[in-house]
């Protein structure tokens, strides 16, 4: 994967305030203008999503919805919108931090600060443009630097930013001890990792967006409609023909399929041919046949645990659907799998730092 990084003055000690960056994926939050993503009124980009459209009422001070709904939504209208939807980890003392809810983090206002709902189960998806700040509902904070904090931050509330979707993905990785380590430790481990790694830049200007929209980091790493589609399509029963080859010895059926679809570097055509063979002859291949072909990618599909118990040979359609998501590199990138793979890689590296 080609890295698109820029060295930037994140360690500023005075003058320029640090740009917010996601602690989990290392992406600088794009500096979008509010004319592009209006964060108030009925033009708020999340209100364009059909599920929330009817919730808007003029004069509403804040429109808050369960944060889980925002985490599970794939935003279609603005490909980069997900990268501005963030939570903050507010520093209360060196050992005490708290996680907030979700808000759109974009161009600085309120003297360079941002604000987020206090309640981690809530996401703000619109409201009034100018509203009296209420500390019981929101926290106003300055984006903390991953390196040293600038002098201007003395006596101010600071918070580390995480993408709402990266945080949701973090919650899905099995066996991470870092998740139970407490937020202070989590922040410490992430800062240690990013001090040695460059952050990732996403460009905000529209031409760049068109040019780079197929690049991996532009894709939401948590909500991947292609995976949901692969699971849903596999639930449709396909009519299998009855044939004299139905009773072929299993070893022979496996040999034919191994010849048609190699373990690595299989193509879309190989997958199509295997699918046709199984449809026509009704062979049930053993689980190891499929695992061998998806082995290095299985950890990317956490959705399987909830949607379907993969593992039986009868899930051949699901196995083939997943193989077709990883067979082609451009598809792997455009579906978001490449970004998911990158972010999961960071999470495993964080876990290793914590364990050492
Ligand atoms: Zn992130």
PDB file of N, CA and C in Angstrom, residues 25-107:
ATOM      1  N   UNK A  25      -6.352   5.706  13.862  1.00  0.00           N
ATOM      2  CA  UNK A  25      -5.879   5.458  12.488  1.00  0.00           C
ATOM      3  C   UNK A  25      -4.839   6.465  12.057  1.00  0.00           C
ATOM      4  N   UNK A  26      -4.616   7.512  12.858  1.00  0.00           N
ATOM      5  CA  UNK A  26      -3.559   8.471  12.552  1.00  0.00           C
ATOM      6  C   UNK A  26      -3.896   9.437  11.429  1.00  0.00           C
ATOM      7  N   UNK A  27      -5.178   9.514  11.074  1.00  0.00           N
ATOM      8  CA  UNK A  27      -5.547  10.435  10.003  1.00  0.00           C
ATOM      9  C   UNK A  27      -5.849  11.820  10.566  1.00  0.00           C
ATOM     10  N   UNK A  28      -5.279  12.845   9.917  1.00  0.00           N
ATOM     11  CA  UNK A  28      -5.630  14.213  10.312  1.00  0.00           C
ATOM     12  C   UNK A  28      -7.063  14.449   9.865  1.00  0.00           C
ATOM     13  N   UNK A  29      -7.871  15.031  10.756  1.00  0.00           N
ATOM     14  CA  UNK A  29      -9.272  15.259  10.391  1.00  0.00           C
ATOM     15  C   UNK A  29      -9.288  16.344   9.313  1.00  0.00           C
ATOM     16  N   UNK A  30      -9.947  16.092   8.166  1.00  0.00           N
ATOM     17  CA  UNK A  30      -9.888  17.062   7.072  1.00  0.00           C
ATOM     18  C   UNK A  30     -10.441  18.416   7.496  1.00  0.00           C
ATOM     19  N   UNK A  31      -9.778  19.445   7.058  1.00  0.00           N
ATOM     20  CA  UNK A  31     -10.218  20.788   7.426  1.00  0.00           C
ATOM     21  C   UNK A  31     -11.307  21.255   6.463  1.00  0.00           C
ATOM     22  N   UNK A  32     -12.510  20.761   6.668  1.00  0.00           N
ATOM     23  CA  UNK A  32     -13.609  21.107   5.759  1.00  0.00           C
ATOM     24  C   UNK A  32     -14.262  22.403   6.196  1.00  0.00           C
ATOM     25  N   UNK A  33     -14.851  23.077   5.232  1.00  0.00           N
ATOM     26  CA  UNK A  33     -15.535  24.339   5.539  1.00  0.00           C
ATOM     27  C   UNK A  33     -16.986  24.024   5.898  1.00  0.00           C
ATOM     28  N   UNK A  34     -17.547  24.943   6.714  1.00  0.00           N
ATOM     29  CA  UNK A  34     -18.930  24.684   7.086  1.00  0.00           C
ATOM     30  C   UNK A  34     -19.902  24.936   5.934  1.00  0.00           C
ATOM     31  N   UNK A  35     -19.417  25.619   4.889  1.00  0.00           N
ATOM     32  CA  UNK A  35     -20.282  25.771   3.717  1.00  0.00           C
ATOM     33  C   UNK A  35     -20.401  24.408   3.007  1.00  0.00           C
ATOM     34  N   UNK A  36     -19.388  23.568   3.207  1.00  0.00           N
ATOM     35  CA  UNK A  36     -19.399  22.242   2.577  1.00  0.00           C
ATOM     36  C   UNK A  36     -20.222  21.257   3.417  1.00  0.00           C
ATOM     37  N   UNK A  37     -19.991  21.265   4.717  1.00  0.00           N
ATOM     38  CA  UNK A  37     -20.727  20.400   5.655  1.00  0.00           C
ATOM     39  C   UNK A  37     -21.403  21.288   6.695  1.00  0.00           C
ATOM     40  N   UNK A  38     -22.552  21.872   6.415  1.00  0.00           N
ATOM     41  CA  UNK A  38     -23.182  22.747   7.413  1.00  0.00           C
ATOM     42  C   UNK A  38     -23.508  21.930   8.670  1.00  0.00           C
ATOM     43  N   UNK A  39     -23.069  22.402   9.836  1.00  0.00           N
ATOM     44  CA  UNK A  39     -23.272  21.590  11.044  1.00  0.00           C
ATOM     45  C   UNK A  39     -24.545  21.976  11.792  1.00  0.00           C
ATOM     46  N   UNK A  40     -25.364  22.819  11.161  1.00  0.00           N
ATOM     47  CA  UNK A  40     -26.624  23.204  11.803  1.00  0.00           C
ATOM     48  C   UNK A  40     -27.720  23.268  10.739  1.00  0.00           C
ATOM     49  N   UNK A  41     -28.967  23.394  11.227  1.00  0.00           N
ATOM     50  CA  UNK A  41     -30.107  23.516  10.319  1.00  0.00           C
ATOM     51  C   UNK A  41     -30.372  22.237   9.546  1.00  0.00           C
ATOM     52  N   UNK A  42     -31.300  22.351   8.575  1.00  0.00           N
ATOM     53  CA  UNK A  42     -31.695  21.123   7.876  1.00  0.00           C
ATOM     54  C   UNK A  42     -30.718  20.717   6.779  1.00  0.00           C
ATOM     55  N   UNK A  43     -29.668  21.545   6.565  1.00  0.00           N
ATOM     56  CA  UNK A  43     -28.675  21.158   5.544  1.00  0.00           C
ATOM     57  C   UNK A  43     -27.567  20.291   6.116  1.00  0.00           C
ATOM     58  N   UNK A  44     -27.619  19.998   7.401  1.00  0.00           N
ATOM     59  CA  UNK A  44     -26.590  19.126   7.996  1.00  0.00           C
ATOM     60  C   UNK A  44     -26.514  17.844   7.156  1.00  0.00           C
ATOM     61  N   UNK A  45     -25.304  17.457   6.734  1.00  0.00           N
ATOM     62  CA  UNK A  45     -25.217  16.309   5.811  1.00  0.00           C
ATOM     63  C   UNK A  45     -25.815  15.019   6.354  1.00  0.00           C
ATOM     64  N   UNK A  46     -25.806  14.816   7.688  1.00  0.00           N
ATOM     65  CA  UNK A  46     -26.388  13.570   8.203  1.00  0.00           C
ATOM     66  C   UNK A  46     -27.906  13.569   8.068  1.00  0.00           C
ATOM     67  N   UNK A  47     -28.488  14.788   8.042  1.00  0.00           N
ATOM     68  CA  UNK A  47     -29.945  14.848   7.891  1.00  0.00           C
ATOM     69  C   UNK A  47     -30.383  14.476   6.479  1.00  0.00           C
ATOM     70  N   UNK A  48     -29.440  14.399   5.548  1.00  0.00           N
ATOM     71  CA  UNK A  48     -29.794  13.981   4.188  1.00  0.00           C
ATOM     72  C   UNK A  48     -30.007  12.467   4.144  1.00  0.00           C
ATOM     73  N   UNK A  49     -29.530  11.772   5.169  1.00  0.00           N
ATOM     74  CA  UNK A  49     -29.734  10.321   5.211  1.00  0.00           C
ATOM     75  C   UNK A  49     -31.202  10.057   5.536  1.00  0.00           C
ATOM     76  N   UNK A  50     -31.808   9.132   4.811  1.00  0.00           N
ATOM     77  CA  UNK A  50     -33.263   8.967   4.885  1.00  0.00           C
ATOM     78  C   UNK A  50     -33.755   8.669   6.301  1.00  0.00           C
ATOM     79  N   UNK A  51     -32.960   7.923   7.082  1.00  0.00           N
ATOM     80  CA  UNK A  51     -33.455   7.520   8.409  1.00  0.00           C
ATOM     81  C   UNK A  51     -33.667   8.696   9.358  1.00  0.00           C
ATOM     82  N   UNK A  52     -32.975   9.830   9.127  1.00  0.00           N
ATOM     83  CA  UNK A  52     -33.087  10.958  10.051  1.00  0.00           C
ATOM     84  C   UNK A  52     -33.832  12.167   9.462  1.00  0.00           C
ATOM     85  N   UNK A  53     -34.139  12.090   8.166  1.00  0.00           N
ATOM     86  CA  UNK A  53     -34.717  13.236   7.461  1.00  0.00           C
ATOM     87  C   UNK A  53     -35.930  13.816   8.187  1.00  0.00           C
ATOM     88  N   UNK A  54     -36.789  12.930   8.672  1.00  0.00           N
ATOM     89  CA  UNK A  54     -38.057  13.399   9.245  1.00  0.00           C
ATOM     90  C   UNK A  54     -37.884  13.954  10.662  1.00  0.00           C
ATOM     91  N   UNK A  55     -36.696  13.828  11.246  1.00  0.00           N
ATOM     92  CA  UNK A  55     -36.510  14.256  12.638  1.00  0.00           C
ATOM     93  C   UNK A  55     -36.332  15.770  12.774  1.00  0.00           C
ATOM     94  N   UNK A  56     -36.016  16.412  11.662  1.00  0.00           N
ATOM     95  CA  UNK A  56     -35.702  17.839  11.744  1.00  0.00           C
ATOM     96  C   UNK A  56     -36.960  18.695  11.983  1.00  0.00           C
ATOM     97  N   UNK A  57     -36.827  19.618  12.960  1.00  0.00           N
ATOM     98  CA  UNK A  57     -37.893  20.589  13.200  1.00  0.00           C
ATOM     99  C   UNK A  57     -37.235  21.948  13.355  1.00  0.00           C
ATOM    100  N   UNK A  58     -37.732  22.999  12.670  1.00  0.00           N
ATOM    101  CA  UNK A  58     -37.104  24.312  12.796  1.00  0.00           C
ATOM    102  C   UNK A  58     -37.098  24.762  14.256  1.00  0.00           C
ATOM    103  N   UNK A  59     -36.052  25.398  14.673  1.00  0.00           N
ATOM    104  CA  UNK A  59     -35.962  25.914  16.045  1.00  0.00           C
ATOM    105  C   UNK A  59     -35.368  24.923  17.024  1.00  0.00           C
ATOM    106  N   UNK A  60     -35.145  23.715  16.567  1.00  0.00           N
ATOM    107  CA  UNK A  60     -34.568  22.680  17.431  1.00  0.00           C
ATOM    108  C   UNK A  60     -33.138  23.084  17.821  1.00  0.00           C
ATOM    109  N   UNK A  61     -32.869  23.116  19.131  1.00  0.00           N
ATOM    110  CA  UNK A  61     -31.534  23.553  19.560  1.00  0.00           C
ATOM    111  C   UNK A  61     -30.460  22.518  19.190  1.00  0.00           C
ATOM    112  N   UNK A  62     -30.734  21.260  19.518  1.00  0.00           N
ATOM    113  CA  UNK A  62     -29.808  20.182  19.148  1.00  0.00           C
ATOM    114  C   UNK A  62     -30.619  18.967  18.753  1.00  0.00           C
ATOM    115  N   UNK A  63     -30.181  18.322  17.705  1.00  0.00           N
ATOM    116  CA  UNK A  63     -30.804  17.054  17.349  1.00  0.00           C
ATOM    117  C   UNK A  63     -29.801  15.954  17.681  1.00  0.00           C
ATOM    118  N   UNK A  64     -30.118  15.202  18.738  1.00  0.00           N
ATOM    119  CA  UNK A  64     -29.230  14.130  19.189  1.00  0.00           C
ATOM    120  C   UNK A  64     -29.882  12.781  18.893  1.00  0.00           C
ATOM    121  N   UNK A  65     -29.102  11.860  18.366  1.00  0.00           N
ATOM    122  CA  UNK A  65     -29.610  10.505  18.102  1.00  0.00           C
ATOM    123  C   UNK A  65     -28.655   9.513  18.773  1.00  0.00           C
ATOM    124  N   UNK A  66     -29.055   8.248  18.945  1.00  0.00           N
ATOM    125  CA  UNK A  66     -28.122   7.280  19.538  1.00  0.00           C
ATOM    126  C   UNK A  66     -26.839   7.184  18.702  1.00  0.00           C
ATOM    127  N   UNK A  67     -25.689   7.218  19.376  1.00  0.00           N
ATOM    128  CA  UNK A  67     -24.418   7.198  18.640  1.00  0.00           C
ATOM    129  C   UNK A  67     -24.267   5.915  17.816  1.00  0.00           C
ATOM    130  N   UNK A  68     -24.884   4.838  18.284  1.00  0.00           N
ATOM    131  CA  UNK A  68     -24.816   3.570  17.549  1.00  0.00           C
ATOM    132  C   UNK A  68     -25.394   3.716  16.134  1.00  0.00           C
ATOM    133  N   UNK A  69     -26.438   4.551  16.010  1.00  0.00           N
ATOM    134  CA  UNK A  69     -27.038   4.740  14.676  1.00  0.00           C
ATOM    135  C   UNK A  69     -26.041   5.389  13.723  1.00  0.00           C
ATOM    136  N   UNK A  70     -25.289   6.369  14.247  1.00  0.00           N
ATOM    137  CA  UNK A  70     -24.303   7.047  13.395  1.00  0.00           C
ATOM    138  C   UNK A  70     -23.156   6.088  13.069  1.00  0.00           C
ATOM    139  N   UNK A  71     -22.744   5.309  14.064  1.00  0.00           N
ATOM    140  CA  UNK A  71     -21.657   4.337  13.837  1.00  0.00           C
ATOM    141  C   UNK A  71     -22.015   3.333  12.741  1.00  0.00           C
ATOM    142  N   UNK A  72     -23.302   2.987  12.663  1.00  0.00           N
ATOM    143  CA  UNK A  72     -23.699   1.946  11.707  1.00  0.00           C
ATOM    144  C   UNK A  72     -24.179   2.490  10.371  1.00  0.00           C
ATOM    145  N   UNK A  73     -24.040   3.804  10.187  1.00  0.00           N
ATOM    146  CA  UNK A  73     -24.524   4.392   8.936  1.00  0.00           C
ATOM    147  C   UNK A  73     -23.380   4.611   7.955  1.00  0.00           C
ATOM    148  N   UNK A  74     -23.597   4.164   6.746  1.00  0.00           N
ATOM    149  CA  UNK A  74     -22.648   4.453   5.669  1.00  0.00           C
ATOM    150  C   UNK A  74     -23.160   5.711   4.989  1.00  0.00           C
ATOM    151  N   UNK A  75     -22.392   6.790   5.049  1.00  0.00           N
ATOM    152  CA  UNK A  75     -22.863   8.048   4.479  1.00  0.00           C
ATOM    153  C   UNK A  75     -22.539   8.070   2.988  1.00  0.00           C
ATOM    154  N   UNK A  76     -23.600   8.141   2.203  1.00  0.00           N
ATOM    155  CA  UNK A  76     -23.419   8.031   0.761  1.00  0.00           C
ATOM    156  C   UNK A  76     -23.172   9.386   0.098  1.00  0.00           C
ATOM    157  N   UNK A  77     -23.773  10.434   0.669  1.00  0.00           N
ATOM    158  CA  UNK A  77     -23.737  11.711  -0.052  1.00  0.00           C
ATOM    159  C   UNK A  77     -22.376  12.383  -0.051  1.00  0.00           C
ATOM    160  N   UNK A  78     -21.618  12.242   1.026  1.00  0.00           N
ATOM    161  CA  UNK A  78     -20.281  12.827   1.074  1.00  0.00           C
ATOM    162  C   UNK A  78     -19.295  11.713   1.423  1.00  0.00           C
ATOM    163  N   UNK A  79     -18.516  11.314   0.470  1.00  0.00           N
ATOM    164  CA  UNK A  79     -17.621  10.176   0.773  1.00  0.00           C
ATOM    165  C   UNK A  79     -16.707  10.437   1.970  1.00  0.00           C
ATOM    166  N   UNK A  80     -16.375  11.706   2.251  1.00  0.00           N
ATOM    167  CA  UNK A  80     -15.432  11.951   3.329  1.00  0.00           C
ATOM    168  C   UNK A  80     -16.113  12.275   4.654  1.00  0.00           C
ATOM    169  N   UNK A  81     -17.427  12.310   4.659  1.00  0.00           N
ATOM    170  CA  UNK A  81     -18.128  12.735   5.867  1.00  0.00           C
ATOM    171  C   UNK A  81     -17.737  11.903   7.084  1.00  0.00           C
ATOM    172  N   UNK A  82     -17.580  10.602   6.898  1.00  0.00           N
ATOM    173  CA  UNK A  82     -17.253   9.746   8.045  1.00  0.00           C
ATOM    174  C   UNK A  82     -15.981  10.221   8.739  1.00  0.00           C
ATOM    175  N   UNK A  83     -15.045  10.788   7.954  1.00  0.00           N
ATOM    176  CA  UNK A  83     -13.752  11.156   8.547  1.00  0.00           C
ATOM    177  C   UNK A  83     -13.837  12.434   9.377  1.00  0.00           C
ATOM    178  N   UNK A  84     -15.003  13.093   9.388  1.00  0.00           N
ATOM    179  CA  UNK A  84     -15.193  14.263  10.262  1.00  0.00           C
ATOM    180  C   UNK A  84     -16.080  13.912  11.465  1.00  0.00           C
ATOM    181  N   UNK A  85     -16.621  12.691  11.501  1.00  0.00           N
ATOM    182  CA  UNK A  85     -17.491  12.307  12.618  1.00  0.00           C
ATOM    183  C   UNK A  85     -16.631  11.693  13.726  1.00  0.00           C
ATOM    184  N   UNK A  86     -16.525  12.418  14.822  1.00  0.00           N
ATOM    185  CA  UNK A  86     -15.541  12.010  15.837  1.00  0.00           C
ATOM    186  C   UNK A  86     -16.120  12.027  17.251  1.00  0.00           C
ATOM    187  N   UNK A  87     -15.424  11.285  18.101  1.00  0.00           N
ATOM    188  CA  UNK A  87     -15.590  11.380  19.544  1.00  0.00           C
ATOM    189  C   UNK A  87     -14.346  12.059  20.082  1.00  0.00           C
ATOM    190  N   UNK A  88     -14.397  12.497  21.348  1.00  0.00           N
ATOM    191  CA  UNK A  88     -13.173  13.014  21.976  1.00  0.00           C
ATOM    192  C   UNK A  88     -12.923  12.238  23.260  1.00  0.00           C
ATOM    193  N   UNK A  89     -11.639  12.120  23.595  1.00  0.00           N
ATOM    194  CA  UNK A  89     -11.261  11.538  24.887  1.00  0.00           C
ATOM    195  C   UNK A  89     -10.723  12.711  25.700  1.00  0.00           C
ATOM    196  N   UNK A  90     -11.585  13.210  26.585  1.00  0.00           N
ATOM    197  CA  UNK A  90     -11.288  14.452  27.310  1.00  0.00           C
ATOM    198  C   UNK A  90     -10.365  14.165  28.493  1.00  0.00           C
ATOM    199  N   UNK A  91      -9.322  14.990  28.595  1.00  0.00           N
ATOM    200  CA  UNK A  91      -8.383  14.821  29.699  1.00  0.00           C
ATOM    201  C   UNK A  91      -8.901  15.592  30.918  1.00  0.00           C
ATOM    202  N   UNK A  92      -9.124  14.885  31.998  1.00  0.00           N
ATOM    203  CA  UNK A  92      -9.550  15.550  33.236  1.00  0.00           C
ATOM    204  C   UNK A  92      -8.387  15.681  34.203  1.00  0.00           C
ATOM    205  N   UNK A  93      -7.464  14.722  34.134  1.00  0.00           N
ATOM    206  CA  UNK A  93      -6.204  14.812  34.878  1.00  0.00           C
ATOM    207  C   UNK A  93      -5.248  13.838  34.181  1.00  0.00           C
ATOM    208  N   UNK A  94      -4.018  13.730  34.686  1.00  0.00           N
ATOM    209  CA  UNK A  94      -3.063  12.834  34.023  1.00  0.00           C
ATOM    210  C   UNK A  94      -3.536  11.385  34.026  1.00  0.00           C
ATOM    211  N   UNK A  95      -4.362  11.055  34.996  1.00  0.00           N
ATOM    212  CA  UNK A  95      -4.790   9.651  35.093  1.00  0.00           C
ATOM    213  C   UNK A  95      -6.276   9.467  34.811  1.00  0.00           C
ATOM    214  N   UNK A  96      -6.971  10.581  34.547  1.00  0.00           N
ATOM    215  CA  UNK A  96      -8.420  10.444  34.358  1.00  0.00           C
ATOM    216  C   UNK A  96      -8.869  11.060  33.034  1.00  0.00           C
ATOM    217  N   UNK A  97      -9.463  10.234  32.225  1.00  0.00           N
ATOM    218  CA  UNK A  97      -9.985  10.667  30.929  1.00  0.00           C
ATOM    219  C   UNK A  97     -11.426  10.179  30.816  1.00  0.00           C
ATOM    220  N   UNK A  98     -12.184  10.840  29.944  1.00  0.00           N
ATOM    221  CA  UNK A  98     -13.537  10.317  29.691  1.00  0.00           C
ATOM    222  C   UNK A  98     -13.866  10.418  28.205  1.00  0.00           C
ATOM    223  N   UNK A  99     -14.662   9.452  27.742  1.00  0.00           N
ATOM    224  CA  UNK A  99     -15.055   9.384  26.333  1.00  0.00           C
ATOM    225  C   UNK A  99     -16.353  10.159  26.142  1.00  0.00           C
ATOM    226  N   UNK A 100     -16.438  10.922  25.043  1.00  0.00           N
ATOM    227  CA  UNK A 100     -17.652  11.699  24.780  1.00  0.00           C
ATOM    228  C   UNK A 100     -18.479  11.028  23.679  1.00  0.00           C
ATOM    229  N   UNK A 101     -19.589  11.709  23.346  1.00  0.00           N
ATOM    230  CA  UNK A 101     -20.398  11.294  22.198  1.00  0.00           C
ATOM    231  C   UNK A 101     -19.787  11.822  20.906  1.00  0.00           C
ATOM    232  N   UNK A 102     -20.591  11.779  19.842  1.00  0.00           N
ATOM    233  CA  UNK A 102     -20.088  12.058  18.480  1.00  0.00           C
ATOM    234  C   UNK A 102     -20.589  13.416  17.977  1.00  0.00           C
ATOM    235  N   UNK A 103     -19.723  14.140  17.309  1.00  0.00           N
ATOM    236  CA  UNK A 103     -20.124  15.359  16.598  1.00  0.00           C
ATOM    237  C   UNK A 103     -19.275  15.491  15.342  1.00  0.00           C
ATOM    238  N   UNK A 104     -19.722  16.380  14.454  1.00  0.00           N
ATOM    239  CA  UNK A 104     -18.951  16.676  13.248  1.00  0.00           C
ATOM    240  C   UNK A 104     -17.805  17.599  13.644  1.00  0.00           C
ATOM    241  N   UNK A 105     -16.584  17.136  13.434  1.00  0.00           N
ATOM    242  CA  UNK A 105     -15.417  17.953  13.791  1.00  0.00           C
ATOM    243  C   UNK A 105     -14.906  18.570  12.501  1.00  0.00           C
ATOM    244  N   UNK A 106     -15.034  19.876  12.403  1.00  0.00           N
ATOM    245  CA  UNK A 106     -14.501  20.532  11.211  1.00  0.00           C
ATOM    246  C   UNK A 106     -14.025  21.922  11.568  1.00  0.00           C
ATOM    247  N   UNK A 107     -13.978  22.821  10.576  1.00  0.00           N
ATOM    248  CA  UNK A 107     -13.247  24.075  10.787  1.00  0.00           C
ATOM    249  C   UNK A 107     -13.480  24.670  12.175  1.00  0.00           C
TER     250      UNK A 107
END
